[in-house]
Amino acid sequence: MKKWLIPVIIIAVIGFGLYNWAVGFNNTAVRLNENVSESWGNVQTSYQRRNDLIGNLVNTVKGAADFERNTLEAVIKARSEATKTTIDPSNITPEQLKQFNQAQGGLSSALSRLLVTVERYPELKANQNFLKLQDELTSTENTIQTARTRYNEAIKPYNTHVKTFPNSILAGIFNFEGKPYFDAEAGAEKPVDVEFDFN
């Protein structure tokens, strides 16, 4: 074998190894990123279901002629704000996720006030449509929680893949960045203040 052939073979083997590493990294990152995008789609689907149910709930509550208009308007406004906030799952940033979380938290808060206010209206509490919608909303809130948990579970392997060395080198080259996790809504760490008004 000619001596000049040995360095060529070594360079070819190293080049082939680097090529395989880059292809393997990229394909795994793409697959994990698609899992994250699918999980984010499930989160958005759950929130969309809640928004649809809230529209039906608001129309049902509007039927109660003496129902407090301010509470209803707060829910309608919060729902409008929550639907304005959209995120591209392939380019999600912590700031976008925080803004999305705040908008959805505002809607949750307004909805909670609405449901507490309903307690003062026995004819509304007895309305079968309202009760069904209330049950569906409770079920949807559980679905949202599950979807958010699964989203975080999908992010973990992706972030681990793109942030660990030496993959982090290729992540910078191929523009794969870590993605933010869903955090608790602001104020969730405080205990809930429950008041009973018997007057």
XYZ file of N, CA and C in Angstrom:
597
model
N 0.846 -1.174 0.000
C 0.000 0.000 0.000
C 0.898 1.245 0.000
N 0.516 2.232 -0.738
C 1.318 3.440 -0.851
C 1.122 4.304 0.395
N 2.211 4.955 0.845
C 2.193 5.734 2.087
C 1.226 6.915 2.007
N 1.083 7.557 0.882
C 0.195 8.718 0.767
C -1.275 8.335 0.912
N -1.593 7.038 0.741
C -2.970 6.563 0.827
C -3.457 6.493 2.281
N -2.549 6.261 3.231
C -2.933 6.122 4.651
C -3.561 7.417 5.187
N -2.938 8.601 5.005
C -3.590 9.828 5.489
C -4.922 10.094 4.799
N -5.021 9.763 3.533
C -6.285 9.965 2.810
C -7.377 9.096 3.420
N -7.045 7.843 3.725
C -8.015 6.924 4.338
C -8.419 7.438 5.719
N -7.451 7.898 6.510
C -7.752 8.419 7.856
C -8.667 9.634 7.762
N -8.347 10.555 6.858
C -9.189 11.756 6.681
C -10.581 11.354 6.207
N -10.663 10.385 5.308
C -11.966 9.928 4.806
C -12.782 9.297 5.930
N -12.143 8.493 6.791
C -12.850 7.852 7.913
C -13.331 8.912 8.901
N -12.476 9.887 9.215
C -12.881 10.966 10.140
C -14.023 11.779 9.529
N -13.897 12.107 8.247
C -14.963 12.852 7.564
C -16.275 12.098 7.553
N -16.193 10.801 7.291
C -17.408 9.974 7.286
C -18.029 9.912 8.683
N -17.178 9.810 9.713
C -17.669 9.791 11.099
C -18.356 11.093 11.467
N -17.737 12.223 11.091
C -18.344 13.528 11.375
C -19.657 13.704 10.618
N -19.683 13.252 9.371
C -20.909 13.328 8.578
C -22.032 12.526 9.246
N -21.730 11.292 9.665
C -22.733 10.456 10.336
C -23.211 11.077 11.634
N -22.295 11.671 12.385
C -22.673 12.331 13.636
C -23.620 13.500 13.354
N -23.276 14.336 12.353
C -24.106 15.492 12.019
C -25.491 15.061 11.534
N -25.524 14.048 10.669
C -26.812 13.560 10.159
C -27.640 12.967 11.298
N -27.008 12.179 12.149
C -27.722 11.582 13.283
C -28.262 12.638 14.227
N -27.435 13.658 14.524
C -27.882 14.741 15.394
C -29.074 15.456 14.787
N -28.935 15.853 13.517
C -29.989 16.616 12.856
C -31.300 15.828 12.790
N -31.233 14.575 12.393
C -32.458 13.774 12.272
C -33.136 13.573 13.619
N -32.341 13.342 14.663
C -32.924 13.179 16.000
C -33.538 14.489 16.474
N -32.837 15.605 16.243
C -33.360 16.911 16.661
C -34.664 17.230 15.926
N -34.723 16.931 14.649
C -35.953 17.178 13.871
C -37.095 16.324 14.423
N -36.825 15.045 14.691
C -37.865 14.149 15.214
C -38.367 14.644 16.583
N -37.448 15.015 17.463
C -37.839 15.500 18.790
C -38.579 16.831 18.695
N -38.161 17.685 17.770
C -38.831 18.963 17.564
C -40.256 18.757 17.050
N -40.447 17.766 16.199
C -41.801 17.443 15.729
C -42.682 16.947 16.873
N -42.094 16.189 17.787
C -42.856 15.749 18.971
C -43.293 16.948 19.801
N -42.385 17.938 19.953
C -42.716 19.158 20.692
C -43.844 19.904 19.985
N -43.742 20.022 18.660
C -44.782 20.727 17.895
C -46.132 20.029 18.015
N -46.118 18.704 17.985
C -47.369 17.952 18.143
C -47.956 18.182 19.530
N -47.109 18.158 20.542
C -47.587 18.389 21.909
C -48.136 19.800 22.057
N -47.476 20.769 21.426
C -47.978 22.145 21.487
C -49.329 22.248 20.788
N -49.478 21.546 19.669
C -50.768 21.516 18.979
C -51.871 20.976 19.875
N -51.545 19.967 20.678
C -52.530 19.412 21.615
C -52.895 20.422 22.698
N -51.907 21.205 23.147
C -52.188 22.254 24.131
C -53.149 23.267 23.526
N -52.849 23.712 22.308
C -53.703 24.703 21.660
C -55.108 24.164 21.390
N -55.199 22.896 21.035
C -56.507 22.287 20.806
C -57.337 22.292 22.087
N -56.693 21.994 23.197
C -57.400 21.987 24.492
C -57.882 23.385 24.853
N -57.017 24.386 24.638
C -57.429 25.758 24.925
C -58.538 26.208 23.974
N -58.485 25.772 22.715
C -59.536 26.130 21.759
C -60.867 25.540 22.188
N -60.837 24.297 22.682
C -62.076 23.681 23.172
C -62.653 24.491 24.327
N -61.770 24.939 25.223
C -62.239 25.754 26.346
C -62.851 27.049 25.829
N -62.206 27.695 24.858
C -62.753 28.941 24.313
C -64.116 28.729 23.679
N -64.283 27.615 22.968
C -65.573 27.306 22.358
C -66.642 27.087 23.424
N -66.280 26.361 24.475
C -67.241 26.107 25.558
C -67.618 27.400 26.278
N -66.642 28.283 26.453
C -66.925 29.542 27.142
C -67.924 30.364 26.342
N -67.814 30.349 25.021
C -68.798 31.055 24.196
C -70.204 30.537 24.443
N -70.349 29.223 24.504
C -71.667 28.632 24.789
C -72.122 28.962 26.211
N -71.184 28.948 27.152
C -71.514 29.257 28.548
C -71.996 30.696 28.671
N -71.304 31.609 28.015
C -71.687 33.024 28.056
C -73.090 33.207 27.485
N -73.399 32.557 26.374
C -74.740 32.682 25.782
C -75.806 32.123 26.710
N -75.482 31.033 27.405
C -76.446 30.463 28.354
C -76.677 31.417 29.520
N -75.605 32.005 30.030
C -75.709 32.914 31.174
C -76.423 34.197 30.781
N -76.243 34.650 29.535
C -76.924 35.864 29.079
C -78.437 35.720 29.207
N -78.924 34.486 29.159
C -80.358 34.237 29.284
C -80.907 34.607 30.641
N -80.050 34.635 31.650
C -80.501 35.051 32.981
C -80.537 36.576 32.979
N -81.728 37.136 32.886
C -81.903 38.574 32.646
C -81.225 39.446 33.689
N -81.209 39.001 34.942
C -80.669 39.872 35.989
C -79.211 39.548 36.317
N -78.560 38.784 35.443
C -77.175 38.404 35.738
C -76.254 39.611 35.600
N -75.215 39.657 36.444
C -74.307 40.810 36.482
C -73.535 40.964 35.170
N -73.782 42.074 34.510
C -73.188 42.336 33.206
C -71.663 42.486 33.272
N -71.129 43.113 34.331
C -69.680 43.333 34.435
C -68.913 42.018 34.442
N -69.422 41.040 35.175
C -68.753 39.742 35.246
C -68.732 39.083 33.875
N -69.851 39.153 33.191
C -69.962 38.557 31.864
C -69.040 39.257 30.867
N -69.002 40.582 30.921
C -68.134 41.333 30.019
C -66.658 41.027 30.276
N -66.286 40.810 31.543
C -64.892 40.474 31.877
C -64.497 39.143 31.240
N -65.419 38.173 31.248
C -65.138 36.870 30.638
C -65.002 37.021 29.128
N -65.911 37.781 28.518
C -65.866 37.978 27.066
C -64.562 38.666 26.658
N -64.145 39.688 27.412
C -62.915 40.409 27.104
C -61.699 39.496 27.287
N -61.667 38.737 28.387
C -60.532 37.839 28.651
C -60.443 36.757 27.583
N -61.586 36.274 27.138
C -61.595 35.256 26.079
C -61.035 35.836 24.782
N -61.407 37.064 24.482
C -60.899 37.730 23.285
C -59.384 37.901 23.358
N -58.876 38.317 24.520
C -57.429 38.491 24.700
C -56.698 37.155 24.570
N -57.280 36.098 25.128
C -56.634 34.781 25.095
C -56.541 34.238 23.672
N -57.525 34.529 22.847
C -57.492 34.005 21.478
C -56.570 34.820 20.573
N -56.208 36.042 20.982
C -55.291 36.867 20.183
C -53.855 36.361 20.276
N -53.503 35.743 21.388
C -52.121 35.336 21.621
C -51.844 34.008 20.935
N -51.001 34.051 19.907
C -50.639 32.829 19.192
C -49.126 32.658 19.225
N -48.691 31.410 19.144
C -47.271 31.084 19.227
C -46.924 30.103 18.118
N -45.775 30.332 17.489
C -45.232 29.394 16.510
C -44.402 28.369 17.280
N -44.833 27.093 17.332
C -44.129 26.114 18.164
C -42.690 25.849 17.732
N -42.357 26.125 16.466
C -40.984 25.871 16.021
C -40.036 26.975 16.468
N -40.593 28.111 16.881
C -39.756 29.244 17.266
C -40.240 29.856 18.578
N -40.636 29.031 19.520
C -41.221 29.492 20.773
C -40.140 30.071 21.691
N -40.449 31.210 22.313
C -39.508 31.836 23.239
C -40.137 31.879 24.631
N -39.305 32.015 25.669
C -39.871 32.118 27.025
C -40.832 33.302 27.159
N -40.528 34.411 26.477
C -41.398 35.592 26.566
C -42.768 35.314 25.946
N -42.769 34.646 24.776
C -44.038 34.303 24.126
C -44.858 33.369 25.013
N -44.195 32.378 25.587
C -44.897 31.423 26.435
C -45.455 32.114 27.676
N -44.702 33.063 28.226
C -45.172 33.812 29.390
C -46.395 34.648 29.032
N -46.347 35.312 27.858
C -47.479 36.118 27.400
C -48.715 35.234 27.179
N -48.513 34.077 26.561
C -49.610 33.135 26.336
C -50.202 32.677 27.667
N -49.311 32.357 28.606
C -49.733 31.889 29.925
C -50.528 32.970 30.662
N -50.085 34.227 30.548
C -50.800 35.323 31.208
C -52.196 35.509 30.612
N -52.289 35.433 29.292
C -53.596 35.599 28.644
C -54.543 34.486 29.058
N -54.047 33.250 29.073
C -54.896 32.132 29.477
C -55.218 32.205 30.967
N -54.270 32.687 31.768
C -54.517 32.848 33.204
C -55.584 33.896 33.473
N -55.564 34.979 32.684
C -56.593 36.010 32.823
C -57.970 35.458 32.512
N -58.043 34.596 31.507
C -59.315 33.966 31.156
C -59.764 33.012 32.266
N -58.832 32.249 32.802
C -59.163 31.326 33.904
C -59.706 32.089 35.097
N -59.067 33.218 35.401
C -59.494 34.036 36.538
C -60.901 34.601 36.319
N -61.149 35.152 35.120
C -62.476 35.711 34.816
C -63.535 34.619 34.848
N -63.186 33.444 34.338
C -64.126 32.322 34.329
C -64.441 31.871 35.750
N -63.440 31.843 36.608
C -63.658 31.470 38.017
C -64.620 32.443 38.691
N -64.421 33.757 38.428
C -65.329 34.756 39.011
C -66.760 34.554 38.507
N -66.892 34.218 37.226
C -68.211 33.964 36.651
C -68.889 32.792 37.362
N -68.147 31.701 37.529
C -68.734 30.508 38.147
C -69.078 30.734 39.619
N -68.283 31.562 40.307
C -68.601 31.883 41.702
C -69.860 32.749 41.750
N -69.979 33.692 40.832
C -71.142 34.586 40.794
C -72.429 33.809 40.516
N -72.314 32.754 39.733
C -73.488 31.943 39.371
C -74.158 31.350 40.614
N -73.380 31.147 41.669
C -73.929 30.569 42.903
C -75.114 31.376 43.436
N -75.170 32.657 43.103
C -76.264 33.516 43.600
C -77.531 33.426 42.759
N -77.497 32.611 41.698
C -78.630 32.545 40.778
C -79.158 31.111 40.703
N -80.110 30.779 41.578
C -80.606 29.405 41.626
C -81.208 28.917 40.306
N -81.872 29.809 39.554
C -82.485 29.369 38.290
C -81.408 29.023 37.267
N -80.261 29.698 37.343
C -79.166 29.405 36.434
C -78.449 28.120 36.853
N -78.302 27.943 38.149
C -77.661 26.726 38.658
C -78.467 25.484 38.301
N -79.777 25.648 38.153
C -80.642 24.509 37.832
C -80.769 24.281 36.330
N -80.273 25.195 35.515
C -80.359 25.096 34.063
C -79.482 23.933 33.582
N -80.100 22.967 32.901
C -79.381 21.761 32.466
C -78.254 22.080 31.480
N -78.503 23.044 30.576
C -77.445 23.428 29.633
C -76.233 23.992 30.370
N -76.516 24.840 31.367
C -75.420 25.426 32.128
C -74.644 24.346 32.882
N -75.364 23.434 33.519
C -74.694 22.374 34.275
C -73.831 21.499 33.373
N -74.353 21.192 32.184
C -73.582 20.378 31.239
C -72.315 21.118 30.794
N -72.466 22.413 30.473
C -71.312 23.208 30.064
C -70.287 23.321 31.197
N -70.775 23.474 32.417
C -69.881 23.576 33.570
C -69.077 22.280 33.734
N -69.751 21.131 33.572
C -69.050 19.841 33.653
C -68.021 19.701 32.528
N -68.398 20.124 31.328
C -67.471 20.030 30.199
C -66.263 20.946 30.394
N -66.493 22.128 30.974
C -65.378 23.030 31.255
C -64.413 22.420 32.267
N -64.961 21.790 33.300
C -64.114 21.132 34.297
C -63.280 20.046 33.643
N -63.917 19.250 32.790
C -63.206 18.195 32.067
C -62.134 18.782 31.153
N -62.452 19.888 30.498
C -61.496 20.528 29.591
C -60.309 21.096 30.356
N -60.537 21.660 31.535
C -59.421 22.164 32.352
C -58.467 21.021 32.695
N -59.018 19.853 32.988
C -58.163 18.679 33.258
C -57.383 18.275 32.002
N -58.040 18.354 30.848
C -57.374 18.032 29.583
C -56.252 19.022 29.305
N -56.484 20.305 29.591
C -55.451 21.331 29.400
C -54.241 21.015 30.273
N -54.496 20.669 31.523
C -53.394 20.342 32.432
C -52.589 19.152 31.902
N -53.285 18.137 31.421
C -52.606 16.962 30.863
C -51.795 17.341 29.625
N -52.375 18.163 28.744
C -51.681 18.574 27.517
C -50.440 19.390 27.850
N -50.535 20.260 28.847
C -49.374 21.059 29.248
C -48.281 20.170 29.832
N -48.665 19.183 30.613
C -47.688 18.251 31.188
C -47.000 17.464 30.081
N -47.764 17.002 29.112
C -47.177 16.238 28.003
C -46.281 17.119 27.136
N -46.629 18.377 27.007
C -45.769 19.317 26.280
C -44.414 19.414 26.987
N -44.439 19.607 28.305
C -43.180 19.665 29.059
C -42.396 18.363 28.930
N -43.104 17.234 28.924
C -42.434 15.938 28.775
C -41.791 15.808 27.391
N -42.400 16.397 26.360
C -41.832 16.343 25.006
C -40.623 17.266 24.885
N -40.609 18.351 25.639
C -39.500 19.296 25.575
C -38.236 18.734 26.214
N -38.386 17.957 27.273
C -37.206 17.487 28.008
C -36.206 16.730 27.123
N -36.622 15.695 26.360
C -35.623 15.014 25.531
C -35.046 15.913 24.429
N -35.867 16.814 23.903
C -35.375 17.734 22.874
C -34.292 18.641 23.454
N -34.612 19.295 24.588
C -33.635 20.191 25.212
C -32.368 19.448 25.613
N -32.518 18.242 26.140
C -31.353 17.442 26.518
C -30.494 17.154 25.291
N -31.140 16.829 24.177
C -30.422 16.498 22.946
C -29.638 17.697 22.404
N -30.262 18.880 22.379
C -29.600 20.028 21.749
C -28.687 20.799 22.700
N -28.809 20.586 24.015
C -28.003 21.360 24.954
C -26.771 20.616 25.470
N -26.732 19.288 25.317
C -25.587 18.547 25.826
C -24.409 18.643 24.855
N -23.215 18.649 25.424
C -22.002 18.695 24.609
C -21.683 17.294 24.121
N -21.265 17.087 22.920
C -20.894 18.032 21.864
C -22.053 18.406 20.936
N -23.257 17.880 21.218
C -24.404 18.212 20.360
C -24.686 19.709 20.318
N -24.367 20.420 21.404
C -24.632 21.859 21.452
C -23.873 22.601 20.343
N -22.731 22.047 19.921
C -21.973 22.659 18.818
C -22.796 22.597 17.529
N -23.307 21.399 17.226
C -24.126 21.245 16.023
C -25.450 21.986 16.141
N -25.989 22.073 17.363
C -27.254 22.786 17.556
C -27.100 24.238 17.128
N -25.965 24.840 17.452
C -25.717 26.213 17.033
C -25.588 26.330 15.524
N -24.932 25.356 14.916
C -24.749 25.379 13.466
C -26.083 25.205 12.736
N -26.912 24.259 13.225
C -28.190 23.955 12.579
C -29.361 24.796 13.100
N -29.076 25.755 13.976
C -30.101 26.643 14.564
C -31.175 25.902 15.350
N -30.788 24.923 16.128
C -31.715 24.280 17.063
C -31.478 24.890 18.438
N -32.492 25.568 18.966
C -32.368 26.194 20.277
C -33.252 25.469 21.267
N -32.874 25.555 22.545
C -33.699 24.975 23.595
C -35.054 25.667 23.647
N -36.054 24.952 24.125
C -37.409 25.503 24.197
C -37.818 25.662 25.663
N -38.649 26.671 25.960
C -39.061 26.903 27.347
C -40.144 25.917 27.793
N -40.144 25.642 29.083
C -41.175 24.802 29.682
C -42.357 25.668 30.089
N -43.528 25.031 30.188
C -44.681 25.704 30.774
C -44.425 25.824 32.265
N -44.564 27.027 32.806
C -44.469 27.239 34.243
C -45.879 27.421 34.783
N -45.962 27.426 36.092
C -47.248 27.713 36.724
C -47.644 29.148 36.407
N -48.923 29.420 36.399
C -49.391 30.775 36.158
C -48.967 31.666 37.309
N -48.776 32.943 37.025
C -48.357 33.897 38.050
C -49.349 33.891 39.208
N -48.831 33.801 40.412
C -49.681 33.808 41.605
C -50.167 32.438 42.021
N -49.812 31.390 41.267
C -50.285 30.040 41.579
C -49.690 29.516 42.879
N -48.555 30.127 43.297
C -47.914 29.658 44.522
C -48.630 30.155 45.780
N -49.525 31.154 45.618
C -50.252 31.702 46.764
C -51.474 30.842 47.062
N -51.817 30.704 48.348
C -53.023 29.930 48.671
C -54.272 30.625 48.167
N -55.253 29.827 47.782
C -56.522 30.365 47.286
C -57.309 30.936 48.450
N -57.839 32.131 48.262
C -58.621 32.792 49.292
C -60.083 32.489 49.063
N -60.647 31.636 49.898
C -62.041 31.222 49.740
C -62.918 31.986 50.717
N -63.963 32.607 50.164
C -64.896 33.350 51.005
C -66.303 32.834 50.738
N -67.064 32.709 51.812
C -68.463 32.317 51.696
C -69.320 33.490 52.124
N -70.192 33.931 51.233
C -71.086 35.038 51.537
C -72.496 34.475 51.678
N -72.966 34.419 52.915
C -74.275 33.823 53.160
C -75.390 34.867 53.198
N -75.070 36.113 52.880
C -76.103 37.164 52.915
C -76.814 37.256 51.589
